[in-house]
mmCIF file with all atom_site columns, C-alpha atoms in Angstrom:
data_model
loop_
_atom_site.group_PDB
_atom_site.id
_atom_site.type_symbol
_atom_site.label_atom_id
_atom_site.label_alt_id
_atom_site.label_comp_id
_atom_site.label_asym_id
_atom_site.label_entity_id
_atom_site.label_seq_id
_atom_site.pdbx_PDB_ins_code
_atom_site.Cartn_x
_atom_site.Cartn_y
_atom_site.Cartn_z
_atom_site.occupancy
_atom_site.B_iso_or_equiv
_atom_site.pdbx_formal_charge
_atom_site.auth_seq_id
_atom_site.auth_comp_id
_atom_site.auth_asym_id
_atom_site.auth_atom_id
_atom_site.pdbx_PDB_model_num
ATOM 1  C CA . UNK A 1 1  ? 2.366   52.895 58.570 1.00 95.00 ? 28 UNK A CA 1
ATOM 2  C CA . UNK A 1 2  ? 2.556   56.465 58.015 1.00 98.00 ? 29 UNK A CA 1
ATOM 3  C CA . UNK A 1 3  ? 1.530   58.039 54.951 1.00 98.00 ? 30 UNK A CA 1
ATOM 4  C CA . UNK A 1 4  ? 5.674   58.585 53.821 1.00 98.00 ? 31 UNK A CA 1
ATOM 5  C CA . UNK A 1 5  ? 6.573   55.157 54.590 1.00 98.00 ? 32 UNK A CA 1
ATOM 6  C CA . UNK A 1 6  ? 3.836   53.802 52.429 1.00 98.00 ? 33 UNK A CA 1
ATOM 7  C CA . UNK A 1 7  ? 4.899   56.090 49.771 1.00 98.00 ? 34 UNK A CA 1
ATOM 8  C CA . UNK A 1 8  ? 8.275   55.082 49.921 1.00 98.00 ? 35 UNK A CA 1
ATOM 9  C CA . UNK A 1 9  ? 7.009   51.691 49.924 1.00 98.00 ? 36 UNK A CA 1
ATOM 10 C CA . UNK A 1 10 ? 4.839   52.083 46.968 1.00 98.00 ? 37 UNK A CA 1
ATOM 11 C CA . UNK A 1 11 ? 7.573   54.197 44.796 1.00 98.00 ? 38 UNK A CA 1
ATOM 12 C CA . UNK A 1 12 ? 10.222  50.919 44.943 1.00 98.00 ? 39 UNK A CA 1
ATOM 13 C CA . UNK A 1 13 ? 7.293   48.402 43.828 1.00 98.00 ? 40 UNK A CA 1
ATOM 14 C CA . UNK A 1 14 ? 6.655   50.760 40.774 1.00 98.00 ? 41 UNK A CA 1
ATOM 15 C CA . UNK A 1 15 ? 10.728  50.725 40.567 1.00 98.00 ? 42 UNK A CA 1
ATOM 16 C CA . UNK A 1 16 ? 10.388  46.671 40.681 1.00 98.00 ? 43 UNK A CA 1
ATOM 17 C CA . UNK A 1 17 ? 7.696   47.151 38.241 1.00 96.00 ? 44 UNK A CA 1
ATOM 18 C CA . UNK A 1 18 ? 9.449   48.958 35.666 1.00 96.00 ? 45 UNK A CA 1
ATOM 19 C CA . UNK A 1 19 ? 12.711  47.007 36.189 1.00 96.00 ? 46 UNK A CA 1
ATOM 20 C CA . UNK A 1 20 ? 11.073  44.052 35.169 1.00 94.00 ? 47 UNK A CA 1
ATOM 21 C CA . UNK A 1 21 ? 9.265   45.374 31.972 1.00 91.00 ? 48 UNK A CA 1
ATOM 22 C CA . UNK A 1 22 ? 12.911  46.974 30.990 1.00 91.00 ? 49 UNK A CA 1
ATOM 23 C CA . UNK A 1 23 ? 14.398  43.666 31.403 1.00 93.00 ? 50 UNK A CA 1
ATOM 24 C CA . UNK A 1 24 ? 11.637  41.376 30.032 1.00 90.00 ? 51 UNK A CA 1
ATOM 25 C CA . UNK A 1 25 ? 10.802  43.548 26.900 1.00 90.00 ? 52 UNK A CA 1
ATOM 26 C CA . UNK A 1 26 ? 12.749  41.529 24.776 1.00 88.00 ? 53 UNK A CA 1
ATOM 27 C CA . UNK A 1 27 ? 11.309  38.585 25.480 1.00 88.00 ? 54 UNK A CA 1
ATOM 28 C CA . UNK A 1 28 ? 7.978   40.077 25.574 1.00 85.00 ? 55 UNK A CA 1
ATOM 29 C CA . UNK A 1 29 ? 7.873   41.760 22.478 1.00 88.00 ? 56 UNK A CA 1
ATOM 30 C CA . UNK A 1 30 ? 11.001  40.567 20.236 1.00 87.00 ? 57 UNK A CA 1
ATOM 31 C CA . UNK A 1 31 ? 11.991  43.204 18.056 1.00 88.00 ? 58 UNK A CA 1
ATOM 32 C CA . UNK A 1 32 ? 8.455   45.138 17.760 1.00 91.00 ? 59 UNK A CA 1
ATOM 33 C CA . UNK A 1 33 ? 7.636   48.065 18.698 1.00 92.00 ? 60 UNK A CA 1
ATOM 34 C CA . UNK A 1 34 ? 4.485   47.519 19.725 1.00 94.00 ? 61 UNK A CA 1
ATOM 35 C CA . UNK A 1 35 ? 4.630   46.280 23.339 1.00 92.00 ? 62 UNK A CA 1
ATOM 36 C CA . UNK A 1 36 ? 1.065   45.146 23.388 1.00 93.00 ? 63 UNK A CA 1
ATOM 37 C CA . UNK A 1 37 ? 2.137   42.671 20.150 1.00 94.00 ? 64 UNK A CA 1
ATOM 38 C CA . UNK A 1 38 ? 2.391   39.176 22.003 1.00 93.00 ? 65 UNK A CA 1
ATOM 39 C CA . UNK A 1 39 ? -1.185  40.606 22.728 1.00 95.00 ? 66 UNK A CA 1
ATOM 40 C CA . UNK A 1 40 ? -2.464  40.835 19.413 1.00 97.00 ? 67 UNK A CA 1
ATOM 41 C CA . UNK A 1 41 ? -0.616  38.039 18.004 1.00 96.00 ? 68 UNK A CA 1
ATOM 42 C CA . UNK A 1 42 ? -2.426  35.369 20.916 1.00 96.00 ? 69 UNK A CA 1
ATOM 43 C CA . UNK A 1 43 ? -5.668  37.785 20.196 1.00 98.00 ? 70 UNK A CA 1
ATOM 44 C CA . UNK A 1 44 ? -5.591  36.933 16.645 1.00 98.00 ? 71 UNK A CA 1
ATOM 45 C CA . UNK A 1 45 ? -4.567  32.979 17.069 1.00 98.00 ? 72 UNK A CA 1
ATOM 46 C CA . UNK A 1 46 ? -7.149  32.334 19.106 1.00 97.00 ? 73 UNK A CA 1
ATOM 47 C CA . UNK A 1 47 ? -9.724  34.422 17.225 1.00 98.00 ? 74 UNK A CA 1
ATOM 48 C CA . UNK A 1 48 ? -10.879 36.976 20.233 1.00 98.00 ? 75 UNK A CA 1
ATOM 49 C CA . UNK A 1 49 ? -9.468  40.329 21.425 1.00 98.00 ? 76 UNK A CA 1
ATOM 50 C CA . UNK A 1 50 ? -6.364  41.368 23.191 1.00 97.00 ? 77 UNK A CA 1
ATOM 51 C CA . UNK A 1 51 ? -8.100  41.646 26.574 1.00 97.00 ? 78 UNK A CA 1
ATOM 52 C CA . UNK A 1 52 ? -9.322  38.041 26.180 1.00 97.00 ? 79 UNK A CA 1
ATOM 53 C CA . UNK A 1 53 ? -6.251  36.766 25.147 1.00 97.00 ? 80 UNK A CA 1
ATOM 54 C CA . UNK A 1 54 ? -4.219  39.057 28.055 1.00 96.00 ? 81 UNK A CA 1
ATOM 55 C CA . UNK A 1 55 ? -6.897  37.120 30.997 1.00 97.00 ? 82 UNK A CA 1
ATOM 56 C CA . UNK A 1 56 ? -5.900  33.440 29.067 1.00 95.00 ? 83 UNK A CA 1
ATOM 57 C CA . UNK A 1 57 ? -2.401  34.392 29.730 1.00 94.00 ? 84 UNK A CA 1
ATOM 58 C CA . UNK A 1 58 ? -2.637  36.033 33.237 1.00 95.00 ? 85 UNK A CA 1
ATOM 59 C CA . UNK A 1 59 ? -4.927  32.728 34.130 1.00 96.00 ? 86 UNK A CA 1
ATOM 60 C CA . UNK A 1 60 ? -1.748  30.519 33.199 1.00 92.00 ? 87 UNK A CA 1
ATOM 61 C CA . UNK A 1 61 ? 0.420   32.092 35.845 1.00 92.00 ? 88 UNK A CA 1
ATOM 62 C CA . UNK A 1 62 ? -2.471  32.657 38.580 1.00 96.00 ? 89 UNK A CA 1
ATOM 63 C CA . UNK A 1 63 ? -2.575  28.769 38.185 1.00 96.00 ? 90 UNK A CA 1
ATOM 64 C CA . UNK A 1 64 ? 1.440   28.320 38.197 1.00 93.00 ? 91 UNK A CA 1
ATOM 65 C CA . UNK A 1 65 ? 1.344   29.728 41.577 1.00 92.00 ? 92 UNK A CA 1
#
């Protein structure tokens, strides 16, 4: 793989990428503004930090598959 053909490669997976978030972000965040919110909200239910809570909900899907 050549250097441009992994570029091109890597610029449509950011494209995926940031398809995704533009579609999900209702879902994801509701009507906040705040797109690290679901964050914070699992953060605070569960009594640890966004990072914690963000690995508890990453975990869930690494299992899924």
């Amino acid at each position: 793989m050549t250097q441009n053909e992994f570029n091109v490669v890597l610029e449509q997976q950011y494209r995926k990428c940031a398809d995704v978030l533009v579609h999900k972000k209702k879902e994801y965040t509701g009507d906040r503004i705040d797109r690290l919110s679901a964050f914070k909200i699992a953060a605070s239910l569960q009594g640890c930090t966004p990072k914690t809570a963000l690995a508890g909900m990453m975990s869930k899907h690494v299992v899924s598959l």
